[in-house]
């Protein structure tokens, strides 16, 4: 389980409103608190905030997102970097999971239990498009994840997922990664979690915040379809 919820000062404020925009805005405000800058460190070129604090908040969100909506994305058994001792945590792999069932992804055939490598990217501008040399190090994530898959003999079964608050990947970066990265962007995340009190109540529980009573448990149309 990601330790952000226990480390971040004021983390309970993230779930006052059930929306992605509110979560991201609050995460940025928390990253400017002196207490959190001391815990997480600050940006080398801008000591006014902590990118690590903001990024950890997004990793916390992603972990819970995949726990709740994993069936939609054909994955299960999500583990975060806090859950294992490996150099991968310094190479862009923020979470690992397994494919829930066999499914073809382009030239690759995932199998039940095959690896899923996940990177998260928190950005302040939802219109941002990740590029090859913008500092996001998505190519590093892709390369290291492929290397790990190759060493474990799962090269043709593994999947690579990007959870980002941005718009997505620039077409050149898509080409450089051979369209093998499954992108879950801010627009889709927002559509799925906004006003979904079941999802936000799970976050509240982990943040020791009182849950909200609701008569409309989810707004996610895919979730409704699957359960019906």
Coordinates of C-alpha atoms in Angstrom, one line a residue:
X1 CA 0.0 0.0 0.0
X2 CA 1.3 3.4 -1.0
X3 CA 2.6 5.3 2.1
X4 CA 1.6 8.7 0.9
X5 CA -1.6 8.7 3.0
X6 CA 0.5 8.4 6.1
X7 CA 3.4 10.7 5.1
X8 CA 1.6 13.7 3.7
X9 CA 0.5 16.4 6.1
X10 CA -3.1 17.4 5.4
X11 CA -3.8 14.5 3.0
X12 CA -7.4 14.2 4.3
X13 CA -8.1 17.5 2.4
X14 CA -7.8 15.7 -0.9
X15 CA -11.3 14.1 -0.6
X16 CA -13.4 17.0 0.5
X17 CA -14.8 17.1 -3.0
X18 CA -15.4 14.1 -5.2
X19 CA -13.7 15.3 -8.4
X20 CA -10.4 14.9 -10.1
X21 CA -9.9 18.7 -10.5
X22 CA -10.3 19.2 -6.8
X23 CA -8.0 16.4 -6.0
X24 CA -5.2 17.7 -8.3
X25 CA -5.6 21.3 -7.1
X26 CA -5.5 20.3 -3.4
X27 CA -2.5 18.0 -4.1
X28 CA -0.6 21.0 -5.5
X29 CA -1.5 23.2 -2.6
X30 CA -0.3 20.5 -0.2
X31 CA 2.9 20.3 -2.1
X32 CA 3.6 23.9 -1.1
X33 CA 3.3 23.3 2.6
X34 CA 6.6 23.7 4.5
X35 CA 6.0 20.4 6.4
X36 CA 5.5 18.5 3.1
X37 CA 8.5 20.1 1.5
X38 CA 10.6 18.9 4.4
X39 CA 9.2 15.4 4.0
X40 CA 9.3 15.0 0.2
X41 CA 12.0 17.6 -0.8
X42 CA 11.6 20.4 -3.3
X43 CA 12.3 21.1 -6.9
X44 CA 15.9 22.0 -7.6
X45 CA 14.9 25.0 -9.7
X46 CA 11.9 26.0 -7.7
X47 CA 12.0 25.5 -3.9
X48 CA 8.4 26.9 -3.5
X49 CA 6.9 23.4 -3.9
X50 CA 7.5 19.7 -3.9
X51 CA 7.0 17.8 -7.2
X52 CA 7.6 14.6 -5.3
X53 CA 4.7 15.3 -2.9
X54 CA 2.4 16.1 -5.8
X55 CA 3.5 13.1 -7.8
X56 CA 3.1 10.8 -4.8
X57 CA -0.5 12.1 -4.4
X58 CA -1.2 11.1 -8.0
X59 CA 0.4 7.7 -7.4
X60 CA -1.9 7.2 -4.5
X61 CA -4.8 8.1 -6.7
X62 CA -3.7 5.7 -9.4
X63 CA -3.3 2.8 -7.0
X64 CA -6.8 3.2 -5.7
X65 CA -8.1 3.9 -9.2
X66 CA -6.8 0.5 -10.5
X67 CA -8.0 -1.3 -7.4
X68 CA -11.5 0.0 -8.0
X69 CA -11.7 0.0 -11.8
X70 CA -9.1 -2.7 -12.5
X71 CA -11.7 -4.9 -14.2
X72 CA -12.3 -2.2 -16.8
X73 CA -8.7 -2.2 -17.8
X74 CA -8.2 -6.0 -17.5
X75 CA -5.8 -5.9 -14.6
X76 CA -5.7 -7.1 -11.0
X77 CA -3.4 -7.4 -8.0
X78 CA -2.0 -3.8 -8.1
X79 CA 1.1 -3.2 -6.1
X80 CA 2.8 0.1 -5.6
X81 CA 6.5 1.0 -5.3
X82 CA 6.1 1.0 -1.5
X83 CA 5.2 -2.7 -1.6
X84 CA 8.5 -4.1 -2.9
X85 CA 12.2 -3.5 -2.7
X86 CA 13.5 -3.1 -6.2
X87 CA 15.5 -0.7 -8.4
X88 CA 12.5 -0.4 -10.6
X89 CA 11.0 2.3 -8.4
X90 CA 13.8 4.6 -9.6
X91 CA 13.2 3.7 -13.3
X92 CA 9.7 5.0 -13.8
X93 CA 7.7 1.9 -12.8
X94 CA 5.3 3.1 -10.2
X95 CA 3.0 0.1 -9.9
X96 CA 2.9 -3.5 -11.1
X97 CA -0.2 -5.6 -11.7
X98 CA -1.3 -8.7 -13.6
X99 CA -3.7 -9.1 -16.5
X100 CA -7.0 -10.4 -15.3
X101 CA -7.6 -12.5 -18.4
X102 CA -6.1 -13.3 -21.8
X103 CA -6.6 -10.5 -24.4
X104 CA -4.8 -9.4 -27.5
X105 CA -3.1 -5.9 -27.5
X106 CA -1.8 -5.3 -31.0
X107 CA 1.0 -7.8 -31.7
X108 CA 1.1 -9.0 -28.1
X109 CA -1.1 -11.6 -26.4
X110 CA -1.6 -11.0 -22.7
X111 CA -2.4 -14.0 -20.6
X112 CA -4.1 -14.4 -17.3
X113 CA -1.5 -13.4 -14.7
X114 CA 1.0 -11.8 -17.2
X115 CA 2.7 -8.6 -16.0
X116 CA 1.3 -5.1 -16.3
X117 CA 3.8 -2.2 -15.7
X118 CA 2.3 1.1 -14.8
X119 CA 3.7 4.6 -14.7
X120 CA 1.9 7.6 -13.3
X121 CA 2.3 11.3 -14.3
X122 CA 0.8 14.2 -12.5
X123 CA 0.7 17.4 -14.4
X124 CA -0.9 20.8 -13.6
X125 CA -2.1 21.4 -17.1
X126 CA -4.7 18.9 -18.4
X127 CA -4.0 20.0 -21.9
X128 CA -0.3 18.9 -21.7
X129 CA 0.9 16.4 -24.2
X130 CA 3.9 14.3 -23.1
X131 CA 6.8 14.5 -25.5
X132 CA 10.0 12.5 -25.9
X133 CA 12.3 15.1 -24.2
X134 CA 10.0 17.0 -21.9
X135 CA 11.5 15.5 -18.7
X136 CA 8.7 13.0 -18.2
X137 CA 11.1 10.1 -18.8
X138 CA 8.4 7.9 -20.4
X139 CA 10.9 6.4 -22.7
X140 CA 12.9 5.3 -19.7
X141 CA 9.9 3.7 -18.2
X142 CA 9.1 1.9 -21.4
X143 CA 12.7 0.7 -21.9
X144 CA 13.2 -0.5 -18.3
X145 CA 9.8 -2.2 -18.3
X146 CA 10.6 -4.0 -21.6
X147 CA 14.0 -5.0 -20.2
X148 CA 12.4 -6.5 -17.1
X149 CA 9.8 -8.3 -19.2
X150 CA 12.5 -9.7 -21.4
X151 CA 14.6 -11.0 -18.4
X152 CA 11.5 -12.7 -17.0
X153 CA 10.5 -14.3 -20.3
X154 CA 7.3 -12.3 -20.6
X155 CA 8.3 -9.9 -23.4
X156 CA 5.4 -10.8 -25.7
X157 CA 2.8 -10.9 -22.9
X158 CA 3.6 -7.9 -20.8
X159 CA 1.7 -4.6 -21.0
X160 CA 2.7 -1.0 -20.4
X161 CA 0.2 1.5 -19.0
X162 CA 0.5 5.2 -18.5
X163 CA -1.9 6.9 -15.9
X164 CA -1.6 10.6 -16.6
X165 CA -3.6 13.7 -15.7
X166 CA -2.4 15.1 -19.1
X167 CA -4.1 14.8 -22.5
X168 CA -1.8 12.0 -23.6
X169 CA 1.2 11.3 -25.7
X170 CA 2.6 13.3 -28.6
X171 CA 2.4 11.3 -31.8
X172 CA 6.2 11.1 -32.1
X173 CA 6.4 9.6 -28.6
X174 CA 3.7 7.2 -29.6
X175 CA 5.7 6.2 -32.6
X176 CA 8.9 5.9 -30.5
X177 CA 7.1 3.4 -28.2
X178 CA 5.5 1.6 -31.1
X179 CA 2.0 2.4 -29.8
X180 CA 2.5 -0.2 -27.1
X181 CA 1.7 2.1 -24.2
X182 CA -1.9 2.1 -23.1
X183 CA -2.8 5.6 -22.0
X184 CA -5.4 6.4 -19.4
X185 CA -5.6 10.2 -19.6
X186 CA -7.1 12.9 -17.4
X187 CA -10.3 13.2 -19.5
X188 CA -11.1 9.5 -18.9
X189 CA -10.1 9.5 -15.3
X190 CA -12.3 12.5 -14.6
X191 CA -15.3 11.0 -16.4
X192 CA -14.9 7.8 -14.3
X193 CA -14.3 9.2 -10.8
X194 CA -16.1 12.5 -10.6
X195 CA -19.1 12.1 -8.3
X196 CA -18.4 8.4 -7.8
X197 CA -18.8 8.3 -4.1
X198 CA -18.0 4.6 -3.8
X199 CA -14.5 5.3 -5.2
X200 CA -14.0 8.4 -3.1
X201 CA -15.3 6.6 0.0
X202 CA -12.5 4.1 -0.5
X203 CA -10.0 7.0 -0.5
X204 CA -11.7 8.5 2.5
X205 CA -11.4 5.2 4.4
X206 CA -7.6 5.0 3.7
X207 CA -7.2 8.7 4.8
X208 CA -9.3 8.1 8.0
X209 CA -12.0 10.5 6.8
X210 CA -15.7 9.9 7.5
X211 CA -17.4 8.4 4.4
X212 CA -20.2 10.1 2.6
X213 CA -23.6 8.5 2.4
X214 CA -24.8 8.2 -1.2
X215 CA -27.8 6.7 -3.0
X216 CA -26.0 6.8 -6.4
X217 CA -22.9 4.6 -5.9
X218 CA -21.2 5.1 -9.3
X219 CA -21.4 7.2 -12.4
X220 CA -19.1 5.0 -14.4
X221 CA -21.1 3.6 -17.4
X222 CA -18.7 0.7 -18.0
X223 CA -19.0 -0.3 -14.3
X224 CA -22.8 -0.2 -14.6
X225 CA -22.8 -2.3 -17.8
X226 CA -20.5 -4.9 -16.3
X227 CA -22.6 -5.3 -13.1
X228 CA -25.9 -5.5 -15.0

